[in-house]
């Protein structure tokens, strides 16, 4: 997950190499959620919601099953929870973050990260 960053979420930083992004979530970033303008990227089942811009993919990048491929409106109202308290709250005995609906699509679409 990449959220509430001043600029972008997932960025290739002008790296022309191969990047593979699967089941990530970019939310409320000040710039682009997924910026792979230069990379040879493959994006699968990612979610971009409420970023200044959802995605910027160059001609070498491709993907399928991402929120921008599916269409529709992806904003706070399309998410089950936008409260990150589960990330900063108590951990489970094994140190993991407890399961939550944070940034999961309300409609059950199988995109984005899962806690």
PDB file of C-alpha atoms in Angstrom:
ATOM      1  CA  UNK A   1       0.000   0.000   0.000  1.00  0.00           C
ATOM      2  CA  UNK A   2       1.078   3.515  -0.765  1.00  0.00           C
ATOM      3  CA  UNK A   3      -1.138   6.190   0.732  1.00  0.00           C
ATOM      4  CA  UNK A   4      -1.106   9.834   1.718  1.00  0.00           C
ATOM      5  CA  UNK A   5       2.251  10.499   0.062  1.00  0.00           C
ATOM      6  CA  UNK A   6       2.927  14.101  -0.931  1.00  0.00           C
ATOM      7  CA  UNK A   7       3.777  13.110  -4.485  1.00  0.00           C
ATOM      8  CA  UNK A   8       3.165   9.657  -5.935  1.00  0.00           C
ATOM      9  CA  UNK A   9       2.385   6.151  -4.847  1.00  0.00           C
ATOM     10  CA  UNK A  10       4.217   3.529  -6.923  1.00  0.00           C
ATOM     11  CA  UNK A  11       6.826   5.227  -9.139  1.00  0.00           C
ATOM     12  CA  UNK A  12       9.440   3.789 -11.510  1.00  0.00           C
ATOM     13  CA  UNK A  13      11.830   6.735 -10.891  1.00  0.00           C
ATOM     14  CA  UNK A  14      12.760   6.723 -14.609  1.00  0.00           C
ATOM     15  CA  UNK A  15      13.927   3.099 -14.370  1.00  0.00           C
ATOM     16  CA  UNK A  16      13.502   1.514 -17.824  1.00  0.00           C
ATOM     17  CA  UNK A  17      13.881  -2.000 -16.383  1.00  0.00           C
ATOM     18  CA  UNK A  18      11.201  -4.590 -15.783  1.00  0.00           C
ATOM     19  CA  UNK A  19       8.804  -4.079 -12.891  1.00  0.00           C
ATOM     20  CA  UNK A  20       5.912  -6.301 -11.875  1.00  0.00           C
ATOM     21  CA  UNK A  21       3.229  -4.898  -9.583  1.00  0.00           C
ATOM     22  CA  UNK A  22       0.480  -7.244  -8.400  1.00  0.00           C
ATOM     23  CA  UNK A  23      -2.312  -6.506  -5.890  1.00  0.00           C
ATOM     24  CA  UNK A  24      -1.106  -3.127  -4.658  1.00  0.00           C
ATOM     25  CA  UNK A  25      -3.205  -0.172  -3.534  1.00  0.00           C
ATOM     26  CA  UNK A  26      -2.440   3.509  -4.142  1.00  0.00           C
ATOM     27  CA  UNK A  27      -4.776   5.858  -2.252  1.00  0.00           C
ATOM     28  CA  UNK A  28      -4.860   9.609  -1.610  1.00  0.00           C
ATOM     29  CA  UNK A  29      -1.426  10.327  -3.046  1.00  0.00           C
ATOM     30  CA  UNK A  30      -0.695  13.905  -4.104  1.00  0.00           C
ATOM     31  CA  UNK A  31       0.517  12.793  -7.537  1.00  0.00           C
ATOM     32  CA  UNK A  32       0.003   9.681  -9.625  1.00  0.00           C
ATOM     33  CA  UNK A  33      -1.013   6.428  -7.938  1.00  0.00           C
ATOM     34  CA  UNK A  34       0.878   4.171 -10.367  1.00  0.00           C
ATOM     35  CA  UNK A  35       3.552   5.985 -12.403  1.00  0.00           C
ATOM     36  CA  UNK A  36       5.391   3.596 -14.697  1.00  0.00           C
ATOM     37  CA  UNK A  37       6.006   6.014 -17.556  1.00  0.00           C
ATOM     38  CA  UNK A  38       9.502   4.644 -18.275  1.00  0.00           C
ATOM     39  CA  UNK A  39       9.515   1.072 -16.976  1.00  0.00           C
ATOM     40  CA  UNK A  40       8.763  -2.130 -18.812  1.00  0.00           C
ATOM     41  CA  UNK A  41       6.005  -2.810 -16.319  1.00  0.00           C
ATOM     42  CA  UNK A  42       3.342  -5.434 -15.815  1.00  0.00           C
ATOM     43  CA  UNK A  43       0.483  -4.424 -13.535  1.00  0.00           C
ATOM     44  CA  UNK A  44      -2.125  -6.922 -12.354  1.00  0.00           C
ATOM     45  CA  UNK A  45      -5.124  -6.478 -10.024  1.00  0.00           C
ATOM     46  CA  UNK A  46      -3.967  -3.146  -8.577  1.00  0.00           C
ATOM     47  CA  UNK A  47      -6.249  -0.472  -7.125  1.00  0.00           C
ATOM     48  CA  UNK A  48      -5.858   3.283  -7.589  1.00  0.00           C
ATOM     49  CA  UNK A  49      -8.350   5.449  -5.689  1.00  0.00           C
ATOM     50  CA  UNK A  50      -8.522   9.155  -4.834  1.00  0.00           C
ATOM     51  CA  UNK A  51      -5.042  10.025  -6.127  1.00  0.00           C
ATOM     52  CA  UNK A  52      -4.409  13.283  -8.015  1.00  0.00           C
ATOM     53  CA  UNK A  53      -4.073  11.013 -11.086  1.00  0.00           C
ATOM     54  CA  UNK A  54      -4.774   7.272 -11.112  1.00  0.00           C
ATOM     55  CA  UNK A  55      -2.158   5.975 -13.517  1.00  0.00           C
ATOM     56  CA  UNK A  56       0.544   7.013 -15.993  1.00  0.00           C
ATOM     57  CA  UNK A  57       1.822   4.068 -18.000  1.00  0.00           C
ATOM     58  CA  UNK A  58       4.357   4.292 -20.793  1.00  0.00           C
ATOM     59  CA  UNK A  59       4.152   2.331 -24.035  1.00  0.00           C
ATOM     60  CA  UNK A  60       6.276  -0.495 -22.555  1.00  0.00           C
ATOM     61  CA  UNK A  61       3.890  -1.148 -19.663  1.00  0.00           C
ATOM     62  CA  UNK A  62       0.807  -3.331 -19.747  1.00  0.00           C
ATOM     63  CA  UNK A  63      -1.648  -4.829 -17.353  1.00  0.00           C
ATOM     64  CA  UNK A  64      -5.004  -6.403 -16.708  1.00  0.00           C
ATOM     65  CA  UNK A  65      -7.642  -6.562 -14.022  1.00  0.00           C
ATOM     66  CA  UNK A  66      -6.622  -3.227 -12.478  1.00  0.00           C
ATOM     67  CA  UNK A  67      -9.186  -0.711 -11.225  1.00  0.00           C
ATOM     68  CA  UNK A  68      -8.510   1.572 -14.209  1.00  0.00           C
ATOM     69  CA  UNK A  69      -9.021  -1.358 -16.598  1.00  0.00           C
ATOM     70  CA  UNK A  70     -12.371  -2.161 -14.992  1.00  0.00           C
ATOM     71  CA  UNK A  71     -13.679   1.393 -15.303  1.00  0.00           C
ATOM     72  CA  UNK A  72     -16.136   3.100 -13.015  1.00  0.00           C
ATOM     73  CA  UNK A  73     -15.418   5.570 -10.270  1.00  0.00           C
ATOM     74  CA  UNK A  74     -12.771   4.684  -7.712  1.00  0.00           C
ATOM     75  CA  UNK A  75     -12.911   7.114  -4.812  1.00  0.00           C
ATOM     76  CA  UNK A  76     -13.442   7.031  -1.044  1.00  0.00           C
ATOM     77  CA  UNK A  77     -17.120   6.162  -1.475  1.00  0.00           C
ATOM     78  CA  UNK A  78     -16.165   2.970  -3.342  1.00  0.00           C
ATOM     79  CA  UNK A  79     -14.052   1.694  -0.426  1.00  0.00           C
ATOM     80  CA  UNK A  80     -15.288  -0.255   2.601  1.00  0.00           C
ATOM     81  CA  UNK A  81     -13.025   1.684   4.991  1.00  0.00           C
ATOM     82  CA  UNK A  82     -10.636   4.620   4.726  1.00  0.00           C
ATOM     83  CA  UNK A  83      -9.623   4.501   8.396  1.00  0.00           C
ATOM     84  CA  UNK A  84      -5.964   3.428   8.724  1.00  0.00           C
ATOM     85  CA  UNK A  85      -6.288   2.800  12.494  1.00  0.00           C
ATOM     86  CA  UNK A  86      -5.835  -0.940  11.990  1.00  0.00           C
ATOM     87  CA  UNK A  87      -2.306  -0.235  10.702  1.00  0.00           C
ATOM     88  CA  UNK A  88      -1.267   1.686  13.800  1.00  0.00           C
ATOM     89  CA  UNK A  89      -3.285  -0.296  16.334  1.00  0.00           C
ATOM     90  CA  UNK A  90      -2.335  -3.426  18.253  1.00  0.00           C
ATOM     91  CA  UNK A  91      -0.721  -6.270  16.332  1.00  0.00           C
ATOM     92  CA  UNK A  92      -1.582  -9.937  16.527  1.00  0.00           C
ATOM     93  CA  UNK A  93       0.563 -12.281  18.655  1.00  0.00           C
ATOM     94  CA  UNK A  94       2.709 -13.127  15.615  1.00  0.00           C
ATOM     95  CA  UNK A  95       3.314  -9.423  14.886  1.00  0.00           C
ATOM     96  CA  UNK A  96       1.058  -9.258  11.851  1.00  0.00           C
ATOM     97  CA  UNK A  97      -1.572  -6.611  11.202  1.00  0.00           C
ATOM     98  CA  UNK A  98      -5.085  -7.861  11.969  1.00  0.00           C
ATOM     99  CA  UNK A  99      -7.388  -8.422   8.985  1.00  0.00           C
ATOM    100  CA  UNK A 100      -9.485  -5.398   8.073  1.00  0.00           C
ATOM    101  CA  UNK A 101     -11.557  -3.835   5.316  1.00  0.00           C
ATOM    102  CA  UNK A 102      -9.163  -0.867   5.023  1.00  0.00           C
ATOM    103  CA  UNK A 103      -9.069   0.231   1.356  1.00  0.00           C
ATOM    104  CA  UNK A 104     -10.996  -2.804   0.121  1.00  0.00           C
ATOM    105  CA  UNK A 105     -13.584  -2.198  -2.589  1.00  0.00           C
ATOM    106  CA  UNK A 106     -17.138  -2.147  -1.207  1.00  0.00           C
ATOM    107  CA  UNK A 107     -18.429  -4.001  -4.242  1.00  0.00           C
ATOM    108  CA  UNK A 108     -16.137  -6.987  -3.626  1.00  0.00           C
ATOM    109  CA  UNK A 109     -14.019  -6.474  -6.742  1.00  0.00           C
ATOM    110  CA  UNK A 110     -10.815  -8.495  -6.352  1.00  0.00           C
ATOM    111  CA  UNK A 111      -8.250  -5.707  -6.764  1.00  0.00           C
ATOM    112  CA  UNK A 112      -5.735  -4.106  -4.436  1.00  0.00           C
ATOM    113  CA  UNK A 113      -3.795  -5.132  -1.359  1.00  0.00           C
ATOM    114  CA  UNK A 114      -5.339  -7.177   1.434  1.00  0.00           C
ATOM    115  CA  UNK A 115      -4.643  -6.965   5.140  1.00  0.00           C
TER     116      UNK A 115
END
